[in-house]
CSV table of C-alpha atoms and ligand atoms in Angstrom, one decimal:
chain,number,residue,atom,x,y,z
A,1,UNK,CA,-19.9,38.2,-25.1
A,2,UNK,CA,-19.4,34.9,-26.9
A,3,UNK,CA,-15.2,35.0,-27.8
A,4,UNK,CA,-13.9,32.0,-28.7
A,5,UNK,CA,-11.0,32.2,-26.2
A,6,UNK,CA,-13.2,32.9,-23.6
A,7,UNK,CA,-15.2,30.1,-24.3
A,8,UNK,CA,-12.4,27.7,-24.3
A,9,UNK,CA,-10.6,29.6,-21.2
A,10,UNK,CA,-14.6,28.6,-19.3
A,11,UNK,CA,-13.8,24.4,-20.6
A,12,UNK,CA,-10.6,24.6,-19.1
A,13,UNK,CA,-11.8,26.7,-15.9
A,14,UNK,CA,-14.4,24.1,-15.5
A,15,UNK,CA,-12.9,21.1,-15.4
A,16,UNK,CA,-10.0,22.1,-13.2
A,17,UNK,CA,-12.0,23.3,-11.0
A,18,UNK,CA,-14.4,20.2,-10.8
A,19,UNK,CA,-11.1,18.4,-9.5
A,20,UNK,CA,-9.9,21.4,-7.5
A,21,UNK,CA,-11.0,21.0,-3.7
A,22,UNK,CA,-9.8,24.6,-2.7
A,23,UNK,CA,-8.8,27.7,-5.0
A,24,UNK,CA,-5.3,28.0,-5.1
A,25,UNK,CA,-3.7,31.3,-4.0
A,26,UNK,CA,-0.4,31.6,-5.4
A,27,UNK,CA,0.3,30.0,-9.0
A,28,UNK,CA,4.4,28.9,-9.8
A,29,UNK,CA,5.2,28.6,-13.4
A,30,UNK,CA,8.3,26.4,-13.9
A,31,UNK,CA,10.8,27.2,-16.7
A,32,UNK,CA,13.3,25.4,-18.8
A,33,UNK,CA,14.6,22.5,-16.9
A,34,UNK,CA,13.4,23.7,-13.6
A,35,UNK,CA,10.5,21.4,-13.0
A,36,UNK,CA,13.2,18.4,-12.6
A,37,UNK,CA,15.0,20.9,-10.4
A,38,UNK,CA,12.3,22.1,-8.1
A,39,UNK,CA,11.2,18.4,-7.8
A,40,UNK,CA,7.3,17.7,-6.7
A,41,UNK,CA,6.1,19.0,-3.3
A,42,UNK,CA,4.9,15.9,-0.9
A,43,UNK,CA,0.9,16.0,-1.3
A,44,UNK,CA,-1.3,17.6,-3.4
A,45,UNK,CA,-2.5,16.2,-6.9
A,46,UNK,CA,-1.2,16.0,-10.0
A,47,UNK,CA,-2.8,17.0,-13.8
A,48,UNK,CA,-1.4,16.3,-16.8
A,49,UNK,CA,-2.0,19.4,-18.8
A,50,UNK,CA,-3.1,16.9,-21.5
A,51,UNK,CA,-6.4,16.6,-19.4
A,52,UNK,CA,-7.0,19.5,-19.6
A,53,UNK,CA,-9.2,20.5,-22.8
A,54,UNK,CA,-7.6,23.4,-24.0
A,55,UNK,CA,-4.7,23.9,-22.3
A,56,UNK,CA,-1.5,23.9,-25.0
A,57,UNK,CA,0.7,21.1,-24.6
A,58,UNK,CA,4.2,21.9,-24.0
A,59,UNK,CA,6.8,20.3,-26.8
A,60,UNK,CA,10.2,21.0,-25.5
A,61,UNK,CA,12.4,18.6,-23.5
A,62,UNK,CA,12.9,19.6,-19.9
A,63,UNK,CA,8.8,21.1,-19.8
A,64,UNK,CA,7.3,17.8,-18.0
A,65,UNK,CA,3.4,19.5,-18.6
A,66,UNK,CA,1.1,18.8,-15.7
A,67,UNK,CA,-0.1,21.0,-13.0
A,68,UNK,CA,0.9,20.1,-9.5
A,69,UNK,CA,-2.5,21.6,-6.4
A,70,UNK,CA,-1.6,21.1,-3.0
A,71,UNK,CA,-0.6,23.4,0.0
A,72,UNK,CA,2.7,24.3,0.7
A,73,UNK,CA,3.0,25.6,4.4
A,74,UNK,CA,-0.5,26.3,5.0
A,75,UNK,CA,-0.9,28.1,1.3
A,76,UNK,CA,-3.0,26.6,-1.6
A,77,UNK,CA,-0.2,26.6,-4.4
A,78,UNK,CA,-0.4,25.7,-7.9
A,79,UNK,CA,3.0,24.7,-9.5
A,80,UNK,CA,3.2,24.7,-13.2
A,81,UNK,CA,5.6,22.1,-14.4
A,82,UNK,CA,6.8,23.1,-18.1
A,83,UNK,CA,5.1,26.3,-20.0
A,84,UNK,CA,4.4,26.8,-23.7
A,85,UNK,CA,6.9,29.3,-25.7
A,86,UNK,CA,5.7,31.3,-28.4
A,87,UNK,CA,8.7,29.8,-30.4
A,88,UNK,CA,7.2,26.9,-30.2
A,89,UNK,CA,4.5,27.8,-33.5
A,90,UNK,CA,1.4,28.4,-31.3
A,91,UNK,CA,-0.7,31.5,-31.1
A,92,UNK,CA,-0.4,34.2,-27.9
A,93,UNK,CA,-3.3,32.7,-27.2
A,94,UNK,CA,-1.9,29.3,-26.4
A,95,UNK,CA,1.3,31.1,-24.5
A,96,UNK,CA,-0.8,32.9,-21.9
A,97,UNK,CA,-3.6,30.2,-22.0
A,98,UNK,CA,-2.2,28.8,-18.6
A,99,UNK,CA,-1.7,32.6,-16.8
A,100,UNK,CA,-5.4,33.6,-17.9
A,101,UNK,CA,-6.7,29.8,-16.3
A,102,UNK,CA,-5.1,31.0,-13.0
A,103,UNK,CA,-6.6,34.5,-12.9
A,104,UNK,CA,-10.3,32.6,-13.7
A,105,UNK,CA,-9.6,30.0,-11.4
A,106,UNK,CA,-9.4,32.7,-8.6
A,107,UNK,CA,-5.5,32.8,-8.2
A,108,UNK,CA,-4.2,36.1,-7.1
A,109,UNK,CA,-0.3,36.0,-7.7
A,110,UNK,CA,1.4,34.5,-10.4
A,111,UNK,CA,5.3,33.7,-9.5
A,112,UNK,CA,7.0,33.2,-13.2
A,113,UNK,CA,10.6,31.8,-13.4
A,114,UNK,CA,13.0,31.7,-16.6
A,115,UNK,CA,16.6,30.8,-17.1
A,116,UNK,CA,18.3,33.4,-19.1
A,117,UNK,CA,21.6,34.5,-20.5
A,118,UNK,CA,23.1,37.2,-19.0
A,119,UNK,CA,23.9,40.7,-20.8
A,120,UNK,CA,25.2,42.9,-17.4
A,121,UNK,CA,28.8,42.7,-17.2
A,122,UNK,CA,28.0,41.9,-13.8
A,123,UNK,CA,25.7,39.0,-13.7
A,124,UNK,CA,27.6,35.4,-13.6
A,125,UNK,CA,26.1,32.0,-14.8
A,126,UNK,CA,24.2,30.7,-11.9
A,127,UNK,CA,23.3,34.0,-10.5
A,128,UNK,CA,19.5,34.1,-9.3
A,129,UNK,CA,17.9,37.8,-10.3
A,130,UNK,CA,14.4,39.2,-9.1
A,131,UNK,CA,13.0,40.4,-12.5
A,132,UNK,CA,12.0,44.5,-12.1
A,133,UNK,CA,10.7,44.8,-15.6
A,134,UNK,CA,10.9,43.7,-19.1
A,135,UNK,CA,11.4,44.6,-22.5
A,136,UNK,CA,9.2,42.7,-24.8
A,137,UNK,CA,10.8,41.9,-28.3
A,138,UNK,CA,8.4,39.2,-28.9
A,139,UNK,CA,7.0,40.9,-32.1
A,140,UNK,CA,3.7,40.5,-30.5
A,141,UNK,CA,1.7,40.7,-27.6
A,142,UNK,CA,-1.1,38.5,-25.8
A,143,UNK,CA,-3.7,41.3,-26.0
A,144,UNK,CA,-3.5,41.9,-29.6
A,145,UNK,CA,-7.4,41.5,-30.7
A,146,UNK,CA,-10.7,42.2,-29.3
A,147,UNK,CA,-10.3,43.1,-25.5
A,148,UNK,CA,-11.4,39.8,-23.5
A,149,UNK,CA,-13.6,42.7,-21.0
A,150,UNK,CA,-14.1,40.3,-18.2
A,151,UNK,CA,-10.4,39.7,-18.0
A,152,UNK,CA,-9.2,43.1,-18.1
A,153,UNK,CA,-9.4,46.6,-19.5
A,154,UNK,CA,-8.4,47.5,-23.3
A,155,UNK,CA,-5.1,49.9,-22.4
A,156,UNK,CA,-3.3,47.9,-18.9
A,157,UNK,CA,-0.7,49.8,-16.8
A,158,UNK,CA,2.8,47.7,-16.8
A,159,UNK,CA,4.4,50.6,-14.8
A,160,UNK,CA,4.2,47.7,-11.6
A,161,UNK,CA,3.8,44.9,-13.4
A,162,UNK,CA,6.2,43.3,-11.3
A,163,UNK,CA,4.5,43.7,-8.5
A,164,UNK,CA,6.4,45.7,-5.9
A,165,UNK,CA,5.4,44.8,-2.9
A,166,UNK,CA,6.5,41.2,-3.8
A,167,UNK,CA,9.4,42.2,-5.0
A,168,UNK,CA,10.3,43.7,-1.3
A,169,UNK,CA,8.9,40.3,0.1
A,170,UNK,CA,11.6,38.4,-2.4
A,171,UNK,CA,14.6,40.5,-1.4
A,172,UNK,CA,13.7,40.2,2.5
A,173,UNK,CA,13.3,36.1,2.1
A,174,UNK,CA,16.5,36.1,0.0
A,175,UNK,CA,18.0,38.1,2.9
A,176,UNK,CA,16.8,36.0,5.8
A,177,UNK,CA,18.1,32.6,3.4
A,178,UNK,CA,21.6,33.9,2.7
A,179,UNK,CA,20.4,33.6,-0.8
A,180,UNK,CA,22.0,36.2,-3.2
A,181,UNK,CA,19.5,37.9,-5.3
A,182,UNK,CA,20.4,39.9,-8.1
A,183,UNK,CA,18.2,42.5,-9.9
A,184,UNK,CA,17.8,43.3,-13.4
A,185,UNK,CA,15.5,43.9,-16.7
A,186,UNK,CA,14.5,40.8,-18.6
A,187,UNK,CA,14.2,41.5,-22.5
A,188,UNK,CA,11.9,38.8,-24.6
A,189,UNK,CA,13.1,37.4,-27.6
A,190,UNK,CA,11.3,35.0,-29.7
A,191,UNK,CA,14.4,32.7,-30.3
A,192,UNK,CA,14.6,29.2,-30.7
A,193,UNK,CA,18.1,30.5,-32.0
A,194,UNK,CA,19.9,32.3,-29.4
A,195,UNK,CA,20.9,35.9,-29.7
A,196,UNK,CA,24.1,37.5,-32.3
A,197,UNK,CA,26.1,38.8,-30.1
A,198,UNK,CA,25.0,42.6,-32.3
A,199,UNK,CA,21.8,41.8,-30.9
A,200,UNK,CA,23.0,41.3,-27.4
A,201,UNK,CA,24.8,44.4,-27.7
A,202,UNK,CA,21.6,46.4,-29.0
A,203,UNK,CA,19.9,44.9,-26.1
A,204,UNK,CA,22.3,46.1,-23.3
A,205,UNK,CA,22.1,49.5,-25.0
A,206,UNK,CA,18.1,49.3,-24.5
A,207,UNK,CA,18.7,48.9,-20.4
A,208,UNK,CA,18.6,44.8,-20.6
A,209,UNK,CA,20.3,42.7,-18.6
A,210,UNK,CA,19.1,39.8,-19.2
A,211,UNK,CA,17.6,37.8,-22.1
A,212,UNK,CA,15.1,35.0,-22.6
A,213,UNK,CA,12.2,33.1,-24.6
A,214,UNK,CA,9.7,33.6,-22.5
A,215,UNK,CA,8.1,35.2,-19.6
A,216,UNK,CA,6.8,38.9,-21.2
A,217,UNK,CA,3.3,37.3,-22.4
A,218,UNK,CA,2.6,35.9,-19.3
A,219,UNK,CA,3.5,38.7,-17.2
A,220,UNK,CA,1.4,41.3,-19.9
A,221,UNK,CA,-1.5,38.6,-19.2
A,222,UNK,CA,-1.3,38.3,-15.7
A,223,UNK,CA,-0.7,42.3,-15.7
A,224,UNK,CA,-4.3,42.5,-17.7
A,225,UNK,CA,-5.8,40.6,-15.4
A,226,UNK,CA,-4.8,42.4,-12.1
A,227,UNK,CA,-3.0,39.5,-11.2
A,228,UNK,CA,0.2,40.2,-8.8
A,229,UNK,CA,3.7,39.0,-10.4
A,230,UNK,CA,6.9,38.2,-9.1
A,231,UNK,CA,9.7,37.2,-11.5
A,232,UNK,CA,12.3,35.0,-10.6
A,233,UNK,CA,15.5,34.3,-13.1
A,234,UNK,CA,18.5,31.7,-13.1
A,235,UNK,CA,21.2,33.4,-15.4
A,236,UNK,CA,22.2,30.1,-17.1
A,237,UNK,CA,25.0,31.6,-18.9
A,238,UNK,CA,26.7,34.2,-20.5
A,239,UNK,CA,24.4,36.0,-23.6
A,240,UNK,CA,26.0,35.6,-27.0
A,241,UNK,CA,28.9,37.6,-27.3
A,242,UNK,CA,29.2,38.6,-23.6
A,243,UNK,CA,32.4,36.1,-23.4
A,244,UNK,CA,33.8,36.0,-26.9
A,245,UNK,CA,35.3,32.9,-26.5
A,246,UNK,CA,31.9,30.9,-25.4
A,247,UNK,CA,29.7,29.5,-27.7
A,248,UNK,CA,26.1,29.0,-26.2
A,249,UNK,CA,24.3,25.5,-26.0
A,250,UNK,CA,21.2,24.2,-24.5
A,251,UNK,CA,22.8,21.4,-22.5
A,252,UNK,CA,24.3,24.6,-20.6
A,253,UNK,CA,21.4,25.9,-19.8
A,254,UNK,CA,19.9,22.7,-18.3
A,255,UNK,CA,23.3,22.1,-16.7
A,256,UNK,CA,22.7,25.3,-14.7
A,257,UNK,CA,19.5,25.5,-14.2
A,258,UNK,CA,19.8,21.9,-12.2
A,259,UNK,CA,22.6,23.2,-10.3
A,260,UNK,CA,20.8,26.4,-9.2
A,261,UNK,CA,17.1,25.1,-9.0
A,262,UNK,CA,17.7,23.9,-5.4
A,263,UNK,CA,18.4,27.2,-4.3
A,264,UNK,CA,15.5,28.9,-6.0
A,265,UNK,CA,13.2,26.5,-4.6
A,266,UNK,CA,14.6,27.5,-1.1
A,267,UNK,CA,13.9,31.5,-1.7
A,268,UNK,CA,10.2,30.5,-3.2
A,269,UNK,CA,9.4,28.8,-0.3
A,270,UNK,CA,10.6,31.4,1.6
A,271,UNK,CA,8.9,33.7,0.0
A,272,UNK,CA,5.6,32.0,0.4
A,273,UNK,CA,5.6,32.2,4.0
A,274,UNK,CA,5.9,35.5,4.2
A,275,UNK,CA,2.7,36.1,1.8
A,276,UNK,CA,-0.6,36.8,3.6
A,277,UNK,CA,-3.6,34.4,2.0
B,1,HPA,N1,19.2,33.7,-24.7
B,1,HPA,C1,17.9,33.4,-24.8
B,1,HPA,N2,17.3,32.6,-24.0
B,1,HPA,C2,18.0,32.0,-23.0
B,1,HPA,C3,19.4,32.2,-22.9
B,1,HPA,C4,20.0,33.1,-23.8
B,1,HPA,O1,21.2,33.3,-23.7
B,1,HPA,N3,19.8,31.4,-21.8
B,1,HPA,C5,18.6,30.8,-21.4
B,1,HPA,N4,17.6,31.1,-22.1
């Protein structure tokens, strides 16, 4: 089949994999402000997604764009350092361009993390939450189009999209880390503006609990392409609304996300040790 995405997905395979000396096993997709926060691992190489032919470059502060390969423990990692939003004015195609390079490249689990404002009455800026599903309010999805075949079938199952077994796997390493791991349904709003609080309430009456920009596309991709997922979250503050005397800003977000991206770090790596290759 001759499909223009798949084309430029077999450029982009190509010349990663001309620089890559093993296949990584485990790819780490770094959100807003976390790529400062998670800092580089020592090793490894570096690519600036701009050398990559294809591959979308990311254009908002705090997304650094480059691709860190090295191992990590004994584990071929990929870490993604900034990600493309479909906010941003790009096609679906550009948002899961990155998660459909992994699964070609060979990569057999995708760990995505967001920061996120949090809708559960419960959940406090700062908390970390495993994602166990999502509500996808994009207004679109990655598939949309002629199925790419030798990605995945027409119809995917999301019933496990976030993979369960890792989810287990994330909750033991947060255990054996003293880290506190929250739980909770991520619902995917196209933004840039951030949520009325009616919206936020509409949202918590659909079973989220927390809300971001990103995340959904690459977990339906990853999902098409048999790809295991675990979702990781920083609740960065409060969603619109949810405190009536807070107003929301993006320095608030970083602000968190830098406090907390220590920790998450430590419950990754954590959780990488306990994955099998
Ligand atoms: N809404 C949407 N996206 C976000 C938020 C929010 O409150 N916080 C961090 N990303």
């Amino acid at each position: 089949m001759r499909d223009e995405r798949w084309e430029r997905l077999t450029v982009a395979t190509e010349a990663v994999r001309a620089r890559l000396a093993e296949t990584p096993v485990v790819a780490i997709m770094l959100g807003s402000g976390l790529s400062d926060a998670f800092g580089v691992p020592d090793g490894g190489m570096r690519i600036p997604c701009s050398e990559i032919p294809g591959f979308p470059t990311p254009t908002v502060p705090g997304h650094a764009g480059e691709l860190w390969i090295g191992r990590i423990g004994r584990m071929p990692i990929l870490l993604q350092r900034g990600r493309t939003h479909y906010y941003e004015g790009g096609s679906m195609d550009d948002v899961v361009f990155a998660t459909r390079l992994y699964a070609r490249l060979g990569v057999k689990t995708l760990i995505v993390t967001n920061a996120s404002g949090a809708i559960r009455p419960d959940l406090r800026a700062g908390d970390l939450v495993l994602l166990t599903d999502h509500i996808n309010m994009l207004g679109a999805n990655p598939l949309r189009g002629p199925n790419l075949e030798e990605l995945g079938p027409r119809f995917p199952d999301m019933s496990a999209a976030y993979t369960p077994r890792l989810r287990a796997i994330a909750r033991e390493a947060a255990a054996a880390e003293k880290v506190e791991l929250k739980e909770g349904v991520y619902v995917a709003t196209l933004g840039p503006s951030y949520e009325t609080p009616a919206e936020i309430r509409a949202f918590r009456a659909m079973g989220a609990d927390l809300v971001g920009m990103s995340t959904a596309p690459e977990v339906i991709a990853a999902a098409h392409a048999g790809m295991e997922v675990l979702g990781i979250s920083i609740a960065t503050n409060l969603a619109a609304g949810v405190d009536p005397n807070a107003a929301l800003t993006h320095d608030e977000v970083m602000e968190t996300t830098r406090r907390k991206g220590a920790e998450l770090r430590r419950l990754i790596m954590a959780v990488l040790v306990r994955l099998k290759m």
